[in-house]
mmCIF file of C-alpha atoms and ligand atoms in Angstrom:
data_model
loop_
_atom_site.group_PDB
_atom_site.id
_atom_site.type_symbol
_atom_site.label_atom_id
_atom_site.label_comp_id
_atom_site.label_asym_id
_atom_site.label_seq_id
_atom_site.Cartn_x
_atom_site.Cartn_y
_atom_site.Cartn_z
ATOM 1 C CA UNK B 21 -42.841 -109.320 63.758
ATOM 2 C CA UNK B 22 -44.091 -105.916 64.954
ATOM 3 C CA UNK B 23 -42.050 -103.045 63.496
ATOM 4 C CA UNK B 24 -42.140 -99.528 64.920
ATOM 5 C CA UNK B 25 -41.573 -97.018 61.963
ATOM 6 C CA UNK B 26 -40.505 -93.363 62.405
ATOM 7 C CA UNK B 27 -40.522 -90.703 59.624
ATOM 8 C CA UNK B 28 -38.994 -87.192 60.545
ATOM 9 C CA UNK B 29 -37.092 -86.386 57.344
ATOM 10 C CA UNK B 30 -38.840 -82.946 56.712
ATOM 11 C CA UNK B 31 -41.952 -81.360 58.084
ATOM 12 C CA UNK B 32 -44.022 -84.378 59.064
ATOM 13 C CA UNK B 33 -43.680 -86.415 62.301
ATOM 14 C CA UNK B 34 -44.930 -89.847 61.243
ATOM 15 C CA UNK B 35 -45.100 -93.024 63.568
ATOM 16 C CA UNK B 36 -46.609 -96.343 62.616
ATOM 17 C CA UNK B 37 -46.667 -99.957 63.818
ATOM 18 C CA UNK B 38 -46.472 -102.583 61.071
ATOM 19 C CA UNK B 39 -47.023 -106.347 61.724
ATOM 20 C CA UNK B 40 -45.444 -108.684 59.143
ATOM 21 C CA UNK B 41 -48.418 -111.024 59.646
ATOM 22 C CA UNK B 42 -51.308 -108.599 60.052
ATOM 23 C CA UNK B 43 -50.219 -105.571 58.175
ATOM 24 C CA UNK B 44 -50.537 -102.006 59.414
ATOM 25 C CA UNK B 45 -51.756 -101.825 63.005
ATOM 26 C CA UNK B 46 -51.840 -98.208 63.766
ATOM 27 C CA UNK B 47 -50.318 -94.966 62.665
ATOM 28 C CA UNK B 48 -50.141 -91.275 63.630
ATOM 29 C CA UNK B 49 -49.027 -88.259 61.607
ATOM 30 C CA UNK B 50 -48.402 -84.747 62.767
ATOM 31 C CA UNK B 51 -47.915 -81.989 60.072
ATOM 32 C CA UNK B 52 -45.810 -78.984 60.801
ATOM 33 C CA UNK B 53 -47.283 -77.059 57.882
ATOM 34 C CA UNK B 54 -48.690 -74.298 60.324
ATOM 35 C CA UNK B 55 -45.362 -73.923 61.916
ATOM 36 C CA UNK B 56 -43.623 -73.166 58.653
ATOM 37 C CA UNK B 57 -46.409 -71.365 56.695
ATOM 38 C CA UNK B 58 -45.458 -67.860 57.643
ATOM 39 C CA UNK B 59 -41.826 -68.391 56.363
ATOM 40 C CA UNK B 60 -43.061 -69.690 52.945
ATOM 41 C CA UNK B 61 -41.051 -72.854 53.185
ATOM 42 C CA UNK B 62 -39.543 -75.379 55.861
ATOM 43 C CA UNK B 63 -37.306 -73.813 58.440
ATOM 44 C CA UNK B 64 -34.831 -76.629 59.407
ATOM 45 C CA UNK B 65 -34.236 -75.725 63.045
ATOM 46 C CA UNK B 66 -37.952 -75.329 63.653
ATOM 47 C CA UNK B 67 -38.699 -78.748 62.130
ATOM 48 C CA UNK B 68 -36.123 -80.381 64.376
ATOM 49 C CA UNK B 69 -37.448 -78.869 67.625
ATOM 50 C CA UNK B 70 -41.017 -79.836 66.638
ATOM 51 C CA UNK B 71 -40.004 -83.466 65.825
ATOM 52 C CA UNK B 72 -38.460 -83.603 69.414
ATOM 53 C CA UNK B 73 -41.724 -82.439 70.936
ATOM 54 C CA UNK B 74 -43.994 -84.691 68.954
ATOM 55 C CA UNK B 75 -42.278 -88.090 68.380
ATOM 56 C CA UNK B 76 -42.460 -89.621 71.837
ATOM 57 C CA UNK B 77 -46.223 -88.678 72.452
ATOM 58 C CA UNK B 78 -47.067 -90.090 68.986
ATOM 59 C CA UNK B 79 -45.299 -93.363 69.780
ATOM 60 C CA UNK B 80 -47.342 -93.676 72.913
ATOM 61 C CA UNK B 81 -50.558 -92.975 70.862
ATOM 62 C CA UNK B 82 -49.856 -95.683 68.182
ATOM 63 C CA UNK B 83 -49.138 -98.236 70.876
ATOM 64 C CA UNK B 84 -52.281 -97.487 72.747
ATOM 65 C CA UNK B 85 -54.284 -97.512 69.406
ATOM 66 C CA UNK B 86 -52.963 -100.909 68.645
ATOM 67 C CA UNK B 87 -53.508 -102.199 72.180
ATOM 68 C CA UNK B 88 -49.723 -102.990 72.411
ATOM 69 C CA UNK B 89 -47.110 -102.245 74.912
ATOM 70 C CA UNK B 90 -43.530 -101.075 74.205
ATOM 71 C CA UNK B 91 -42.284 -104.498 74.923
ATOM 72 C CA UNK B 92 -44.350 -105.948 71.948
ATOM 73 C CA UNK B 93 -41.966 -104.029 69.500
ATOM 74 C CA UNK B 94 -39.638 -106.462 67.735
ATOM 75 C CA UNK B 95 -37.699 -103.923 65.628
ATOM 76 C CA UNK B 96 -37.508 -100.267 64.900
ATOM 77 C CA UNK B 97 -37.211 -98.676 61.421
ATOM 78 C CA UNK B 98 -36.450 -94.926 60.923
ATOM 79 C CA UNK B 99 -35.886 -92.747 57.867
ATOM 80 C CA UNK B 100 -32.153 -92.250 57.711
ATOM 81 C CA UNK B 101 -32.109 -89.994 54.622
ATOM 82 C CA UNK B 102 -32.317 -88.071 52.365
ATOM 83 C CA UNK B 103 -33.780 -85.241 54.383
ATOM 84 C CA UNK B 104 -32.963 -82.294 56.825
ATOM 85 C CA UNK B 105 -29.921 -83.420 58.993
ATOM 86 C CA UNK B 106 -31.380 -82.185 62.281
ATOM 87 C CA UNK B 107 -34.792 -83.705 61.663
ATOM 88 C CA UNK B 108 -33.321 -86.963 60.573
ATOM 89 C CA UNK B 109 -31.140 -86.997 63.793
ATOM 90 C CA UNK B 110 -34.166 -86.718 65.972
ATOM 91 C CA UNK B 111 -35.874 -89.806 64.417
ATOM 92 C CA UNK B 112 -32.554 -91.821 64.317
ATOM 93 C CA UNK B 113 -31.828 -91.013 67.984
ATOM 94 C CA UNK B 114 -35.283 -91.804 69.211
ATOM 95 C CA UNK B 115 -35.439 -94.953 67.205
ATOM 96 C CA UNK B 116 -32.149 -96.300 68.210
ATOM 97 C CA UNK B 117 -32.546 -95.374 71.907
ATOM 98 C CA UNK B 118 -35.894 -97.289 71.981
ATOM 99 C CA UNK B 119 -34.315 -100.376 70.014
ATOM 100 C CA UNK B 120 -31.314 -100.243 72.448
ATOM 101 C CA UNK B 121 -33.527 -100.078 75.539
ATOM 102 C CA UNK B 122 -35.667 -102.908 74.362
ATOM 103 C CA UNK B 123 -32.839 -105.055 73.180
ATOM 104 C CA UNK B 124 -34.258 -105.129 69.595
ATOM 105 C CA UNK B 125 -32.642 -104.267 66.130
ATOM 106 C CA UNK B 126 -32.994 -100.939 64.498
ATOM 107 C CA UNK B 127 -32.578 -99.997 60.893
ATOM 108 C CA UNK B 128 -32.239 -96.887 58.751
ATOM 109 C CA UNK B 129 -34.541 -96.788 55.665
ATOM 110 C CA UNK B 130 -34.116 -94.635 52.589
ATOM 111 C CA UNK B 131 -36.976 -92.220 52.341
ATOM 112 C CA UNK B 132 -37.455 -92.929 48.630
ATOM 113 C CA UNK B 133 -37.544 -96.707 49.139
ATOM 114 C CA UNK B 134 -40.382 -95.926 51.625
ATOM 115 C CA UNK B 135 -42.327 -93.936 49.021
ATOM 116 C CA UNK B 136 -41.615 -96.664 46.400
ATOM 117 C CA UNK B 137 -43.171 -99.364 48.706
ATOM 118 C CA UNK B 138 -46.224 -97.153 49.472
ATOM 119 C CA UNK B 139 -48.327 -98.726 46.660
ATOM 120 C CA UNK B 140 -47.899 -102.048 48.378
ATOM 121 C CA UNK B 141 -50.011 -100.660 51.344
ATOM 122 C CA UNK B 142 -53.182 -100.615 49.270
ATOM 123 C CA UNK B 143 -55.671 -103.443 49.012
ATOM 124 C CA UNK B 144 -54.434 -104.203 45.524
ATOM 125 C CA UNK B 145 -50.762 -104.030 45.592
ATOM 126 C CA UNK B 146 -48.685 -104.307 42.311
ATOM 127 C CA UNK B 147 -46.852 -107.504 41.628
ATOM 128 C CA UNK B 148 -43.244 -107.347 40.260
ATOM 129 C CA UNK B 149 -41.956 -106.089 37.962
ATOM 130 C CA UNK B 150 -43.442 -102.565 37.989
ATOM 131 C CA UNK B 151 -42.507 -99.204 36.749
ATOM 132 C CA UNK B 152 -42.756 -96.530 39.465
ATOM 133 C CA UNK B 153 -42.961 -92.757 39.021
ATOM 134 C CA UNK B 154 -41.633 -91.272 42.251
ATOM 135 C CA UNK B 155 -42.718 -87.640 42.376
ATOM 136 C CA UNK B 156 -41.945 -85.829 45.634
ATOM 137 C CA UNK B 157 -40.873 -82.381 46.689
ATOM 138 C CA UNK B 158 -37.220 -83.369 46.253
ATOM 139 C CA UNK B 159 -37.267 -86.150 43.697
ATOM 140 C CA UNK B 160 -38.735 -87.056 40.325
ATOM 141 C CA UNK B 161 -37.648 -90.520 39.170
ATOM 142 C CA UNK B 162 -38.777 -93.300 37.026
ATOM 143 C CA UNK B 163 -37.735 -96.622 38.626
ATOM 144 C CA UNK B 164 -37.969 -100.183 37.389
ATOM 145 C CA UNK B 165 -38.668 -102.506 40.435
ATOM 146 C CA UNK B 166 -38.015 -106.176 39.779
ATOM 147 C CA UNK B 167 -38.276 -107.346 43.275
ATOM 148 C CA UNK B 168 -37.905 -105.876 46.790
ATOM 149 C CA UNK B 169 -34.516 -104.148 46.833
ATOM 150 C CA UNK B 170 -33.899 -104.700 43.124
ATOM 151 C CA UNK B 171 -34.359 -101.364 41.468
ATOM 152 C CA UNK B 172 -33.148 -99.681 38.389
ATOM 153 C CA UNK B 173 -33.182 -95.951 37.691
ATOM 154 C CA UNK B 174 -34.711 -95.403 34.253
ATOM 155 C CA UNK B 175 -34.712 -91.603 34.180
ATOM 156 C CA UNK B 176 -35.056 -88.551 36.534
ATOM 157 C CA UNK B 177 -35.342 -84.821 36.565
ATOM 158 C CA UNK B 178 -32.110 -83.145 35.552
ATOM 159 C CA UNK B 179 -33.087 -79.985 37.658
ATOM 160 C CA UNK B 180 -36.196 -79.321 39.806
ATOM 161 C CA UNK B 181 -38.530 -81.976 41.197
ATOM 162 C CA UNK B 182 -42.122 -82.036 39.987
ATOM 163 C CA UNK B 183 -43.300 -81.150 43.544
ATOM 164 C CA UNK B 184 -40.708 -78.286 43.698
ATOM 165 C CA UNK B 185 -42.182 -77.050 40.236
ATOM 166 C CA UNK B 186 -45.717 -77.001 41.859
ATOM 167 C CA UNK B 187 -44.428 -75.177 44.837
ATOM 168 C CA UNK B 188 -42.302 -72.564 43.109
ATOM 169 C CA UNK B 189 -45.180 -71.722 40.636
ATOM 170 C CA UNK B 190 -47.618 -71.426 43.519
ATOM 171 C CA UNK B 191 -45.093 -69.014 45.315
ATOM 172 C CA UNK B 192 -44.912 -66.966 42.013
ATOM 173 C CA UNK B 193 -48.731 -66.698 42.289
ATOM 174 C CA UNK B 194 -48.618 -65.591 45.816
ATOM 175 C CA UNK B 195 -50.149 -68.866 47.190
ATOM 176 C CA UNK B 196 -49.181 -70.440 50.499
ATOM 177 C CA UNK B 197 -46.761 -73.196 50.916
ATOM 178 C CA UNK B 198 -46.832 -76.097 50.172
ATOM 179 C CA UNK B 199 -48.294 -75.095 46.700
ATOM 180 C CA UNK B 200 -49.011 -78.490 45.260
ATOM 181 C CA UNK B 201 -52.234 -79.202 47.029
ATOM 182 C CA UNK B 202 -53.414 -75.570 46.608
ATOM 183 C CA UNK B 203 -52.786 -75.584 42.792
ATOM 184 C CA UNK B 204 -54.383 -79.088 42.547
ATOM 185 C CA UNK B 205 -57.556 -77.630 44.176
ATOM 186 C CA UNK B 206 -57.729 -74.543 41.976
ATOM 187 C CA UNK B 207 -56.924 -76.594 38.905
ATOM 188 C CA UNK B 208 -60.065 -78.605 39.526
ATOM 189 C CA UNK B 209 -62.074 -75.351 38.812
ATOM 190 C CA UNK B 210 -59.995 -74.089 35.848
ATOM 191 C CA UNK B 211 -59.452 -74.634 32.185
ATOM 192 C CA UNK B 212 -56.136 -76.496 31.497
ATOM 193 C CA UNK B 213 -56.076 -75.359 27.855
ATOM 194 C CA UNK B 214 -56.481 -71.614 28.722
ATOM 195 C CA UNK B 215 -52.724 -71.062 28.503
ATOM 196 C CA UNK B 216 -50.013 -73.071 26.627
ATOM 197 C CA UNK B 217 -46.563 -73.566 27.808
ATOM 198 C CA UNK B 218 -43.776 -75.230 25.720
ATOM 199 C CA UNK B 219 -42.581 -78.577 26.672
ATOM 200 C CA UNK B 220 -38.799 -79.000 27.321
ATOM 201 C CA UNK B 221 -37.001 -81.279 25.067
ATOM 202 C CA UNK B 222 -35.003 -83.694 27.209
ATOM 203 C CA UNK B 223 -33.678 -86.893 25.725
ATOM 204 C CA UNK B 224 -34.519 -90.419 26.940
ATOM 205 C CA UNK B 225 -36.432 -90.806 30.211
ATOM 206 C CA UNK B 226 -34.892 -87.814 31.897
ATOM 207 C CA UNK B 227 -37.093 -84.744 32.612
ATOM 208 C CA UNK B 228 -36.649 -81.001 33.336
ATOM 209 C CA UNK B 229 -38.973 -78.633 35.149
ATOM 210 C CA UNK B 230 -36.844 -75.479 35.586
ATOM 211 C CA UNK B 231 -37.383 -74.089 32.175
ATOM 212 C CA UNK B 232 -41.216 -74.419 32.691
ATOM 213 C CA UNK B 233 -40.899 -72.466 35.923
ATOM 214 C CA UNK B 234 -38.971 -69.615 34.240
ATOM 215 C CA UNK B 235 -41.573 -69.564 31.316
ATOM 216 C CA UNK B 236 -44.366 -69.302 33.782
ATOM 217 C CA UNK B 237 -42.505 -66.482 35.716
ATOM 218 C CA UNK B 238 -42.057 -64.482 32.417
ATOM 219 C CA UNK B 239 -45.740 -65.157 31.484
ATOM 220 C CA UNK B 240 -46.974 -63.853 34.789
ATOM 221 C CA UNK B 241 -44.727 -60.868 34.631
ATOM 222 C CA UNK B 242 -45.973 -59.836 31.156
ATOM 223 C CA UNK B 243 -49.660 -60.222 32.086
ATOM 224 C CA UNK B 244 -49.441 -58.532 35.485
ATOM 225 C CA UNK B 245 -47.636 -55.550 33.915
ATOM 226 C CA UNK B 246 -50.643 -55.062 31.659
ATOM 227 C CA UNK B 247 -53.259 -55.985 34.288
ATOM 228 C CA UNK B 248 -52.266 -56.025 37.925
ATOM 229 C CA UNK B 249 -55.373 -58.064 38.659
ATOM 230 C CA UNK B 250 -54.557 -60.738 36.134
ATOM 231 C CA UNK B 251 -53.347 -63.575 38.639
ATOM 232 C CA UNK B 252 -56.417 -63.134 40.847
ATOM 233 C CA UNK B 253 -58.775 -62.892 37.994
ATOM 234 C CA UNK B 254 -57.501 -66.083 36.151
ATOM 235 C CA UNK B 255 -55.933 -67.987 39.137
ATOM 236 C CA UNK B 256 -58.038 -71.164 38.429
ATOM 237 C CA UNK B 257 -57.122 -71.216 34.662
ATOM 238 C CA UNK B 258 -53.422 -70.548 35.357
ATOM 239 C CA UNK B 259 -53.369 -73.271 37.943
ATOM 240 C CA UNK B 260 -54.999 -75.686 35.520
ATOM 241 C CA UNK B 261 -52.790 -74.847 32.730
ATOM 242 C CA UNK B 262 -49.573 -75.145 34.873
ATOM 243 C CA UNK B 263 -50.768 -78.439 36.233
ATOM 244 C CA UNK B 264 -51.408 -79.597 32.635
ATOM 245 C CA UNK B 265 -47.971 -78.638 31.557
ATOM 246 C CA UNK B 266 -46.340 -80.498 34.488
ATOM 247 C CA UNK B 267 -48.572 -83.570 33.993
ATOM 248 C CA UNK B 268 -47.855 -83.608 30.187
ATOM 249 C CA UNK B 269 -44.080 -83.943 30.995
ATOM 250 C CA UNK B 270 -44.686 -86.749 33.507
ATOM 251 C CA UNK B 271 -47.115 -88.620 31.461
ATOM 252 C CA UNK B 272 -44.923 -88.461 28.271
ATOM 253 C CA UNK B 273 -42.076 -90.006 30.210
ATOM 254 C CA UNK B 274 -44.089 -92.658 31.945
ATOM 255 C CA UNK B 275 -45.467 -93.747 28.553
ATOM 256 C CA UNK B 276 -41.977 -93.955 27.115
ATOM 257 C CA UNK B 277 -40.774 -96.036 30.123
ATOM 258 C CA UNK B 278 -43.688 -98.502 29.504
ATOM 259 C CA UNK B 279 -42.789 -98.654 25.903
ATOM 260 C CA UNK B 280 -38.971 -99.077 26.612
ATOM 261 C CA UNK B 281 -39.357 -101.750 29.330
ATOM 262 C CA UNK B 282 -42.547 -103.510 28.075
ATOM 263 C CA UNK B 283 -43.833 -103.511 31.674
ATOM 264 C CA UNK B 284 -47.521 -102.501 31.846
ATOM 265 C CA UNK B 285 -47.687 -102.195 35.649
ATOM 266 C CA UNK B 286 -47.385 -98.642 36.495
ATOM 267 C CA UNK B 287 -47.214 -97.363 40.184
ATOM 268 C CA UNK B 288 -46.914 -93.721 41.421
ATOM 269 C CA UNK B 289 -45.856 -92.575 44.841
ATOM 270 C CA UNK B 290 -44.524 -89.463 46.515
ATOM 271 C CA UNK B 291 -46.351 -86.274 47.424
ATOM 272 C CA UNK B 292 -47.289 -85.278 43.828
ATOM 273 C CA UNK B 293 -49.003 -88.766 43.495
ATOM 274 C CA UNK B 294 -51.770 -87.189 45.558
ATOM 275 C CA UNK B 295 -52.578 -84.903 42.712
ATOM 276 C CA UNK B 296 -56.007 -85.536 41.340
ATOM 277 C CA UNK B 297 -55.165 -84.549 37.856
ATOM 278 C CA UNK B 298 -52.282 -87.022 37.794
ATOM 279 C CA UNK B 299 -54.321 -89.796 39.181
ATOM 280 C CA UNK B 300 -57.208 -89.195 36.774
ATOM 281 C CA UNK B 301 -54.872 -89.169 33.691
ATOM 282 C CA UNK B 302 -53.285 -92.482 34.737
ATOM 283 C CA UNK B 303 -56.710 -93.974 35.322
ATOM 284 C CA UNK B 304 -57.818 -92.819 31.941
ATOM 285 C CA UNK B 305 -54.697 -94.328 30.352
ATOM 286 C CA UNK B 306 -55.568 -97.716 32.188
ATOM 287 C CA UNK B 307 -58.876 -97.637 30.677
ATOM 288 C CA UNK B 308 -57.731 -96.813 27.173
ATOM 289 C CA UNK B 309 -54.697 -99.200 27.031
ATOM 290 C CA UNK B 310 -53.519 -102.378 28.792
ATOM 291 C CA UNK B 311 -51.853 -100.679 31.655
ATOM 292 C CA UNK B 312 -52.468 -101.705 35.338
ATOM 293 C CA UNK B 313 -52.196 -98.659 37.487
ATOM 294 C CA UNK B 314 -51.362 -98.680 41.128
ATOM 295 C CA UNK B 315 -51.948 -95.536 43.152
ATOM 296 C CA UNK B 316 -51.278 -95.495 46.954
ATOM 297 C CA UNK B 317 -54.101 -94.511 49.243
ATOM 298 C CA UNK B 318 -54.087 -90.693 49.624
ATOM 299 C CA UNK B 319 -52.753 -90.768 53.134
ATOM 300 C CA UNK B 320 -49.480 -92.825 51.884
ATOM 301 C CA UNK B 321 -48.816 -90.498 49.027
ATOM 302 C CA UNK B 322 -47.230 -87.670 51.064
ATOM 303 C CA UNK B 323 -44.688 -88.361 53.885
ATOM 304 C CA UNK B 324 -45.914 -90.977 56.458
ATOM 305 C CA UNK B 325 -44.418 -93.576 58.731
ATOM 306 C CA UNK B 326 -46.547 -96.474 57.393
ATOM 307 C CA UNK B 327 -44.251 -96.708 54.278
ATOM 308 C CA UNK B 328 -41.229 -96.646 56.432
ATOM 309 C CA UNK B 329 -42.425 -99.284 58.883
ATOM 310 C CA UNK B 330 -43.455 -101.502 55.984
ATOM 311 C CA UNK B 331 -40.205 -101.130 53.885
ATOM 312 C CA UNK B 332 -38.253 -101.658 57.140
ATOM 313 C CA UNK B 333 -40.104 -104.955 57.878
ATOM 314 C CA UNK B 334 -39.239 -106.272 54.475
ATOM 315 C CA UNK B 335 -35.642 -105.293 55.070
ATOM 316 C CA UNK B 336 -35.674 -106.860 58.588
ATOM 317 C CA UNK B 337 -37.170 -109.933 57.006
ATOM 318 C CA UNK B 338 -34.419 -110.014 54.488
ATOM 319 C CA UNK B 339 -31.809 -110.090 57.326
ATOM 320 C CA UNK B 340 -30.815 -106.461 57.230
ATOM 321 C CA UNK B 341 -29.746 -104.874 60.577
ATOM 322 C CA UNK B 342 -28.467 -101.366 61.351
ATOM 323 C CA UNK B 343 -25.703 -100.297 63.830
ATOM 324 C CA UNK B 344 -26.191 -97.746 66.694
ATOM 325 C CA UNK B 345 -23.491 -95.603 65.180
ATOM 326 C CA UNK B 346 -25.083 -95.333 61.695
ATOM 327 C CA UNK B 347 -25.046 -91.737 60.571
ATOM 328 C CA UNK B 348 -28.206 -90.163 59.007
ATOM 329 C CA UNK B 349 -27.462 -89.305 55.356
ATOM 330 C CA UNK B 350 -29.104 -85.784 54.369
ATOM 331 C CA UNK B 351 -28.038 -86.272 50.711
ATOM 332 C CA UNK B 352 -28.422 -89.807 49.578
ATOM 333 C CA UNK B 353 -28.947 -90.969 45.932
ATOM 334 C CA UNK B 354 -31.491 -93.555 45.190
HETATM 335 O O1 KG4 Q 421 -43.338 -86.816 49.339
HETATM 336 P P1 KG4 Q 421 -43.646 -85.483 50.078
HETATM 337 O O2 KG4 Q 421 -44.674 -85.334 51.038
HETATM 338 O O3 KG4 Q 421 -42.334 -84.918 50.730
HETATM 339 C C1 KG4 Q 421 -41.012 -85.198 50.075
HETATM 340 O O4 KG4 Q 421 -40.475 -86.209 50.326
HETATM 341 O O5 KG4 Q 421 -40.655 -84.177 49.334
HETATM 342 O O6 KG4 Q 421 -43.905 -84.406 48.802
HETATM 343 C C2 KG4 Q 421 -44.177 -83.195 49.117
HETATM 344 C C3 KG4 Q 421 -44.357 -82.363 47.691
HETATM 345 C C4 KG4 Q 421 -44.582 -80.929 47.774
HETATM 346 O O7 KG4 Q 421 -43.754 -80.366 46.816
HETATM 347 C C5 KG4 Q 421 -45.969 -80.796 47.529
HETATM 348 O O8 KG4 Q 421 -46.362 -79.478 46.960
HETATM 349 C C6 KG4 Q 421 -46.387 -81.905 46.630
HETATM 350 O O9 KG4 Q 421 -45.567 -83.034 47.194
HETATM 351 N N1 KG4 Q 421 -47.861 -82.199 46.696
HETATM 352 C C7 KG4 Q 421 -48.668 -82.085 45.577
HETATM 353 C C8 KG4 Q 421 -49.850 -82.526 46.029
HETATM 354 N N2 KG4 Q 421 -49.784 -82.864 47.324
HETATM 355 C C9 KG4 Q 421 -48.537 -82.690 47.764
HETATM 356 N N3 KG4 Q 421 -48.356 -81.670 44.357
HETATM 357 C C10 KG4 Q 421 -49.402 -81.647 43.482
HETATM 358 N N4 KG4 Q 421 -50.712 -81.965 43.911
HETATM 359 C C11 KG4 Q 421 -51.015 -82.462 45.100
HETATM 360 N N5 KG4 Q 421 -52.185 -82.787 45.473
HETATM 361 ZN ZN1 ZN Q 422 -41.382 -87.750 50.795
#
């Protein structure tokens, strides 16, 4: 079964073809980062308009890259939420129009289920059960996955997501959006023990990042008052220390989740799973303990359509079918 997958929930237009027998056939991704850069964040109306421009040409491209014709598509999966409503409507409308025209089924996929399945796109996918740390711009969750479709939320951020914490701190430092990859690059050149921030005390497997952001804001204010050149002079050390504080929170909770569940298979997914510091700390943990760590290929950490096509194909195989009048869901718990 050949599944066409579309991802248009935010500022990336992703299109992919996934074959249940042969795996990923082709994919294309267009990032709108340049469109939104001058505004310091994603402008929803501009995102929708750009998805409209890019989706159909990218579908033509993935078909031609896979040497397939539209009539070879057996089903269409699209991200139906959570995300920006206008952007979701573009993907849903294109997906369902193609499906209706071809007389094949369509199906809406939860964006976070797509991220959760991304580690399965690697050469060494995790077996079940596994514990997943989902860390994106909108979500920070610890999930226990016992089978496809059988998930339990173990804990989550009670306020900001980890990616949001990276982005907000980067903004305070005057760095461009999205801040995560920029801080990641600067952190590699800095000293993570240069500045210490206190860790929030959140019970169980829940997490919090908003207090850290406030602490860093106060820290920067105090230093800049004394020395206006402070941020520029110490930017790599600040980035490394901030990253270290965020990763300490995440690693503590992942360790607690492993202890609580007794599951040693740990997967990460979502934009922040591209963070080199996080990947290195998990690899170090794998070497030092009995953990098996599963990290998606870089291209499948941030938003992409391969994960949507793949998750959609598993849903189609399980018999799921969407309806032409399904509404996209901008706020959708996972
Ligand atoms: O999963 P994603 O692409 O989109 C959402 O579903 O939100 O995640 C985007 C988030 C942004 O906050 C971005 O700053 C963060 O992932 N991010 C990173 C890195 N690459 C992306 N954060 C830290 N280090 C990175 N290398
Ligand atoms: Zn995402």
